[in-house]
């Protein structure tokens, strides 16, 4: 049976693990460890290899949900994780010092994968920090040649995370209809 | 027994009111054919309501109960603001009954020509001092026009003159108000009930307002696909936003059920109006309503930093009002066969849902497509595509290509030929199952 995967990426504390948890049909498998570096300022535990969740579609068909480690020193994992992926969900924390720098970093790091698939961007913690605004994110993305969905999300809310995946699927194929036969 | 005839209502609304009255034993009533009534109940939110009201008043001078989402001040009429509840309806009937029973039990409750009291929101029959503003901030409001228009609502709390604008709708609003002799009947309702919901659902029911799909492809019904946004709440809000920005001041929209203050940052507004009321008022033509705009000093209303629950984000409200005002139509002059460009995706996780919004956003981002083709390619009702367009337009997210040389998008199956690599059928099936899994219908 076919296996598929969606990749969640973004900086430490942006909500990747929580987002996968919101969608997964199984308890997520995570490789969090106690942070011993600067990461500890934002999050007591951090993902060092990957997070893993699973969406079961029935008849044994599965969509694997992979979360990349947030720290750049684990970026050797990213290429392996993205192979064969359907698309990229980029989570950004709006309370971080330089969200646009984060955006630029991940766009560059995943450029080959995005070129082959699609990208959606979820901005978390906008209730705590209103800036940058979504139009400013769109402007940044446009400068880099991207015109992709950017939504304000709460990673704990399934509806929000589902909307990101929904937008990803429609970006890949606007004509898809929910529940239609293959 | 009070003999009641119903005017300006569709069959459904008539049935609801008939059913409600038949179950009400407190005040005996009977529905009679028009012309035999002692009391008229008139819905003033219909397309031809002005004519219906004039015709009625030519032939019938007895008491009338008027139902409307707009503030109404009409001679010898009891005005009941939608949405209203059973208690409010019964309270009005009780007053009518007293008026019809000589000697009048409560002469003071009778309408008095010349006095003006606005129709208030949702409530029990109770009189509120006419000059009491909902928010006491108007006293120092500054006029935007050199001359105040005559006949504007004197009790909607503003001593400020209206914005001197060139919008025909607002000019008509002022005139309509000026020509209206006024009677005071004031109903305030705060407690919803099932009966009230049923009655007010008449104006909430989008189905009764929206066009069937066949209207969009019938050349004879072409004119029905368009509307004038300047005559709706979406046009009024757009004008208020512009005025607030230009004057760098708060702009008050006055004359609706409750005041609405637009902040100059264009991101926030302050109002106590509920979504349901906003929806109802968005769906009607406001040309006959006594609405006006005026400037209000920023310091006289709640600061944006406060946690005042009445402060709301403008984007979400403007989006919804746009979609509701549209009712499946687009502004007059919109070319239906030219490609629509989406400047960027709307923040769909925080905006009210419009069916097909994700699909349409994806298509217009990937491949600008005309309104008509979009509905066909995506298999969506035309009204959803049109409403989404108007909502996006309200936020400045779309523009239409007007170049003469537009090449129609080629169809491939039920989807447009994408510029990117075609999607394999196998993946479309997978995506479809994934959407289903995510709970997308």
PDB file of N, CA, C and O in Angstrom, chain B residues 34-75:
ATOM      1  N   UNK B  34     -55.930  40.501   3.199  1.00  0.00           N
ATOM      2  CA  UNK B  34     -55.588  41.929   3.186  1.00  0.00           C
ATOM      3  C   UNK B  34     -56.833  42.768   2.864  1.00  0.00           C
ATOM      4  O   UNK B  34     -57.622  42.399   2.006  1.00  0.00           O
ATOM      5  N   UNK B  35     -56.957  43.846   3.557  1.00  0.00           N
ATOM      6  CA  UNK B  35     -58.121  44.703   3.373  1.00  0.00           C
ATOM      7  C   UNK B  35     -59.124  44.532   4.499  1.00  0.00           C
ATOM      8  O   UNK B  35     -59.962  45.397   4.740  1.00  0.00           O
ATOM      9  N   UNK B  36     -59.025  43.394   5.206  1.00  0.00           N
ATOM     10  CA  UNK B  36     -59.983  43.159   6.295  1.00  0.00           C
ATOM     11  C   UNK B  36     -59.327  43.322   7.658  1.00  0.00           C
ATOM     12  O   UNK B  36     -59.939  43.066   8.682  1.00  0.00           O
ATOM     13  N   UNK B  37     -58.079  43.741   7.659  1.00  0.00           N
ATOM     14  CA  UNK B  37     -57.324  43.761   8.913  1.00  0.00           C
ATOM     15  C   UNK B  37     -57.651  44.972   9.780  1.00  0.00           C
ATOM     16  O   UNK B  37     -58.072  46.013   9.268  1.00  0.00           O
ATOM     17  N   UNK B  38     -57.415  44.787  11.070  1.00  0.00           N
ATOM     18  CA  UNK B  38     -57.411  45.940  11.977  1.00  0.00           C
ATOM     19  C   UNK B  38     -55.971  46.332  12.303  1.00  0.00           C
ATOM     20  O   UNK B  38     -55.716  47.442  12.751  1.00  0.00           O
ATOM     21  N   UNK B  39     -55.057  45.375  12.078  1.00  0.00           N
ATOM     22  CA  UNK B  39     -53.627  45.642  12.281  1.00  0.00           C
ATOM     23  C   UNK B  39     -52.858  45.032  11.102  1.00  0.00           C
ATOM     24  O   UNK B  39     -53.177  43.922  10.663  1.00  0.00           O
ATOM     25  N   UNK B  40     -51.870  45.754  10.630  1.00  0.00           N
ATOM     26  CA  UNK B  40     -51.017  45.223   9.560  1.00  0.00           C
ATOM     27  C   UNK B  40     -49.637  44.905  10.143  1.00  0.00           C
ATOM     28  O   UNK B  40     -49.112  45.668  10.946  1.00  0.00           O
ATOM     29  N   UNK B  41     -49.103  43.762   9.745  1.00  0.00           N
ATOM     30  CA  UNK B  41     -47.702  43.458  10.075  1.00  0.00           C
ATOM     31  C   UNK B  41     -46.932  43.487   8.759  1.00  0.00           C
ATOM     32  O   UNK B  41     -47.282  42.780   7.811  1.00  0.00           O
ATOM     33  N   UNK B  42     -45.908  44.320   8.725  1.00  0.00           N
ATOM     34  CA  UNK B  42     -45.212  44.561   7.453  1.00  0.00           C
ATOM     35  C   UNK B  42     -43.719  44.308   7.618  1.00  0.00           C
ATOM     36  O   UNK B  42     -43.091  44.826   8.547  1.00  0.00           O
ATOM     37  N   UNK B  43     -43.174  43.498   6.724  1.00  0.00           N
ATOM     38  CA  UNK B  43     -41.713  43.325   6.688  1.00  0.00           C
ATOM     39  C   UNK B  43     -41.150  44.401   5.769  1.00  0.00           C
ATOM     40  O   UNK B  43     -41.490  44.458   4.591  1.00  0.00           O
ATOM     41  N   UNK B  44     -40.298  45.233   6.308  1.00  0.00           N
ATOM     42  CA  UNK B  44     -39.776  46.357   5.514  1.00  0.00           C
ATOM     43  C   UNK B  44     -38.375  46.094   4.946  1.00  0.00           C
ATOM     44  O   UNK B  44     -37.691  47.020   4.538  1.00  0.00           O
ATOM     45  N   UNK B  45     -37.961  44.849   4.942  1.00  0.00           N
ATOM     46  CA  UNK B  45     -36.625  44.564   4.415  1.00  0.00           C
ATOM     47  C   UNK B  45     -36.652  43.934   3.030  1.00  0.00           C
ATOM     48  O   UNK B  45     -35.619  43.535   2.510  1.00  0.00           O
ATOM     49  N   UNK B  46     -37.819  43.818   2.469  1.00  0.00           N
ATOM     50  CA  UNK B  46     -37.919  43.214   1.139  1.00  0.00           C
ATOM     51  C   UNK B  46     -37.517  44.191   0.046  1.00  0.00           C
ATOM     52  O   UNK B  46     -37.301  45.387   0.299  1.00  0.00           O
ATOM     53  N   UNK B  47     -37.413  43.667  -1.158  1.00  0.00           N
ATOM     54  CA  UNK B  47     -36.983  44.477  -2.293  1.00  0.00           C
ATOM     55  C   UNK B  47     -37.952  45.624  -2.562  1.00  0.00           C
ATOM     56  O   UNK B  47     -37.561  46.743  -2.826  1.00  0.00           O
ATOM     57  N   UNK B  48     -39.253  45.323  -2.479  1.00  0.00           N
ATOM     58  CA  UNK B  48     -40.271  46.337  -2.802  1.00  0.00           C
ATOM     59  C   UNK B  48     -40.939  46.905  -1.565  1.00  0.00           C
ATOM     60  O   UNK B  48     -42.094  47.341  -1.612  1.00  0.00           O
ATOM     61  N   UNK B  49     -40.240  46.895  -0.458  1.00  0.00           N
ATOM     62  CA  UNK B  49     -40.894  47.261   0.798  1.00  0.00           C
ATOM     63  C   UNK B  49     -41.396  48.703   0.802  1.00  0.00           C
ATOM     64  O   UNK B  49     -42.456  48.993   1.365  1.00  0.00           O
ATOM     65  N   UNK B  50     -40.638  49.601   0.173  1.00  0.00           N
ATOM     66  CA  UNK B  50     -41.082  51.005   0.146  1.00  0.00           C
ATOM     67  C   UNK B  50     -42.443  51.135  -0.536  1.00  0.00           C
ATOM     68  O   UNK B  50     -43.343  51.822  -0.054  1.00  0.00           O
ATOM     69  N   UNK B  51     -42.542  50.451  -1.674  1.00  0.00           N
ATOM     70  CA  UNK B  51     -43.813  50.514  -2.413  1.00  0.00           C
ATOM     71  C   UNK B  51     -44.943  49.857  -1.619  1.00  0.00           C
ATOM     72  O   UNK B  51     -46.072  50.381  -1.538  1.00  0.00           O
ATOM     73  N   UNK B  52     -44.624  48.728  -1.012  1.00  0.00           N
ATOM     74  CA  UNK B  52     -45.643  48.018  -0.224  1.00  0.00           C
ATOM     75  C   UNK B  52     -46.155  48.914   0.902  1.00  0.00           C
ATOM     76  O   UNK B  52     -47.352  49.009   1.161  1.00  0.00           O
ATOM     77  N   UNK B  53     -45.215  49.599   1.554  1.00  0.00           N
ATOM     78  CA  UNK B  53     -45.599  50.475   2.666  1.00  0.00           C
ATOM     79  C   UNK B  53     -46.467  51.630   2.179  1.00  0.00           C
ATOM     80  O   UNK B  53     -47.503  51.953   2.778  1.00  0.00           O
ATOM     81  N   UNK B  54     -46.062  52.237   1.063  1.00  0.00           N
ATOM     82  CA  UNK B  54     -46.849  53.364   0.529  1.00  0.00           C
ATOM     83  C   UNK B  54     -48.256  52.901   0.139  1.00  0.00           C
ATOM     84  O   UNK B  54     -49.251  53.551   0.464  1.00  0.00           O
ATOM     85  N   UNK B  55     -48.319  51.756  -0.555  1.00  0.00           N
ATOM     86  CA  UNK B  55     -49.619  51.240  -0.982  1.00  0.00           C
ATOM     87  C   UNK B  55     -50.514  50.944   0.221  1.00  0.00           C
ATOM     88  O   UNK B  55     -51.708  51.243   0.220  1.00  0.00           O
ATOM     89  N   UNK B  56     -49.897  50.371   1.228  1.00  0.00           N
ATOM     90  CA  UNK B  56     -50.672  50.031   2.422  1.00  0.00           C
ATOM     91  C   UNK B  56     -51.239  51.287   3.070  1.00  0.00           C
ATOM     92  O   UNK B  56     -52.418  51.342   3.433  1.00  0.00           O
ATOM     93  N   UNK B  57     -50.383  52.293   3.155  1.00  0.00           N
ATOM     94  CA  UNK B  57     -50.811  53.509   3.855  1.00  0.00           C
ATOM     95  C   UNK B  57     -51.831  54.328   3.065  1.00  0.00           C
ATOM     96  O   UNK B  57     -52.525  55.169   3.627  1.00  0.00           O
ATOM     97  N   UNK B  58     -51.906  54.077   1.787  1.00  0.00           N
ATOM     98  CA  UNK B  58     -52.949  54.747   1.001  1.00  0.00           C
ATOM     99  C   UNK B  58     -54.321  54.172   1.345  1.00  0.00           C
ATOM    100  O   UNK B  58     -55.336  54.828   1.259  1.00  0.00           O
ATOM    101  N   UNK B  59     -54.323  52.896   1.719  1.00  0.00           N
ATOM    102  CA  UNK B  59     -55.603  52.226   1.927  1.00  0.00           C
ATOM    103  C   UNK B  59     -55.931  51.953   3.379  1.00  0.00           C
ATOM    104  O   UNK B  59     -57.093  51.713   3.731  1.00  0.00           O
ATOM    105  N   UNK B  60     -54.935  51.962   4.221  1.00  0.00           N
ATOM    106  CA  UNK B  60     -55.138  51.524   5.603  1.00  0.00           C
ATOM    107  C   UNK B  60     -54.404  52.455   6.553  1.00  0.00           C
ATOM    108  O   UNK B  60     -53.197  52.673   6.422  1.00  0.00           O
ATOM    109  N   UNK B  61     -55.140  53.007   7.480  1.00  0.00           N
ATOM    110  CA  UNK B  61     -54.538  53.999   8.377  1.00  0.00           C
ATOM    111  C   UNK B  61     -54.511  53.531   9.828  1.00  0.00           C
ATOM    112  O   UNK B  61     -54.248  54.300  10.730  1.00  0.00           O
ATOM    113  N   UNK B  62     -54.809  52.252  10.010  1.00  0.00           N
ATOM    114  CA  UNK B  62     -54.768  51.702  11.358  1.00  0.00           C
ATOM    115  C   UNK B  62     -53.354  51.386  11.797  1.00  0.00           C
ATOM    116  O   UNK B  62     -52.384  51.664  11.084  1.00  0.00           O
ATOM    117  N   UNK B  63     -53.219  50.809  12.972  1.00  0.00           N
ATOM    118  CA  UNK B  63     -51.876  50.514  13.481  1.00  0.00           C
ATOM    119  C   UNK B  63     -51.164  49.446  12.660  1.00  0.00           C
ATOM    120  O   UNK B  63     -51.787  48.525  12.136  1.00  0.00           O
ATOM    121  N   UNK B  64     -49.866  49.632  12.575  1.00  0.00           N
ATOM    122  CA  UNK B  64     -49.049  48.661  11.837  1.00  0.00           C
ATOM    123  C   UNK B  64     -47.846  48.285  12.696  1.00  0.00           C
ATOM    124  O   UNK B  64     -47.324  49.101  13.453  1.00  0.00           O
ATOM    125  N   UNK B  65     -47.460  47.047  12.571  1.00  0.00           N
ATOM    126  CA  UNK B  65     -46.225  46.594  13.221  1.00  0.00           C
ATOM    127  C   UNK B  65     -45.221  46.367  12.089  1.00  0.00           C
ATOM    128  O   UNK B  65     -45.484  45.577  11.173  1.00  0.00           O
ATOM    129  N   UNK B  66     -44.111  47.086  12.127  1.00  0.00           N
ATOM    130  CA  UNK B  66     -43.139  46.918  11.049  1.00  0.00           C
ATOM    131  C   UNK B  66     -41.915  46.171  11.587  1.00  0.00           C
ATOM    132  O   UNK B  66     -41.445  46.417  12.692  1.00  0.00           O
ATOM    133  N   UNK B  67     -41.455  45.250  10.785  1.00  0.00           N
ATOM    134  CA  UNK B  67     -40.303  44.418  11.145  1.00  0.00           C
ATOM    135  C   UNK B  67     -39.149  44.812  10.231  1.00  0.00           C
ATOM    136  O   UNK B  67     -39.305  44.858   9.015  1.00  0.00           O
ATOM    137  N   UNK B  68     -38.015  45.110  10.826  1.00  0.00           N
ATOM    138  CA  UNK B  68     -36.886  45.508   9.989  1.00  0.00           C
ATOM    139  C   UNK B  68     -35.573  45.397  10.753  1.00  0.00           C
ATOM    140  O   UNK B  68     -35.549  45.506  11.981  1.00  0.00           O
ATOM    141  N   UNK B  69     -34.513  45.188  10.016  1.00  0.00           N
ATOM    142  CA  UNK B  69     -33.187  45.236  10.637  1.00  0.00           C
ATOM    143  C   UNK B  69     -32.698  46.675  10.718  1.00  0.00           C
ATOM    144  O   UNK B  69     -31.727  46.974  11.384  1.00  0.00           O
ATOM    145  N   UNK B  70     -33.373  47.545  10.001  1.00  0.00           N
ATOM    146  CA  UNK B  70     -32.965  48.961   9.996  1.00  0.00           C
ATOM    147  C   UNK B  70     -33.792  49.755  10.994  1.00  0.00           C
ATOM    148  O   UNK B  70     -34.891  49.374  11.339  1.00  0.00           O
ATOM    149  N   UNK B  71     -33.257  50.863  11.358  1.00  0.00           N
ATOM    150  CA  UNK B  71     -34.008  51.765  12.212  1.00  0.00           C
ATOM    151  C   UNK B  71     -35.156  52.332  11.389  1.00  0.00           C
ATOM    152  O   UNK B  71     -34.952  52.839  10.289  1.00  0.00           O
ATOM    153  N   UNK B  72     -36.349  52.230  11.908  1.00  0.00           N
ATOM    154  CA  UNK B  72     -37.514  52.718  11.169  1.00  0.00           C
ATOM    155  C   UNK B  72     -38.288  53.688  12.044  1.00  0.00           C
ATOM    156  O   UNK B  72     -38.498  53.428  13.225  1.00  0.00           O
ATOM    157  N   UNK B  73     -38.674  54.768  11.478  1.00  0.00           N
ATOM    158  CA  UNK B  73     -39.499  55.719  12.206  1.00  0.00           C
ATOM    159  C   UNK B  73     -40.651  56.096  11.296  1.00  0.00           C
ATOM    160  O   UNK B  73     -40.496  56.927  10.405  1.00  0.00           O
ATOM    161  N   UNK B  74     -41.766  55.461  11.502  1.00  0.00           N
ATOM    162  CA  UNK B  74     -42.899  55.615  10.589  1.00  0.00           C
ATOM    163  C   UNK B  74     -44.154  55.982  11.372  1.00  0.00           C
ATOM    164  O   UNK B  74     -44.324  55.576  12.529  1.00  0.00           O
ATOM    165  N   UNK B  75     -45.001  56.696  10.691  1.00  0.00           N
ATOM    166  CA  UNK B  75     -46.209  57.198  11.342  1.00  0.00           C
ATOM    167  C   UNK B  75     -47.123  56.039  11.743  1.00  0.00           C
ATOM    168  O   UNK B  75     -47.367  55.128  10.961  1.00  0.00           O
TER     169      UNK B  75
END
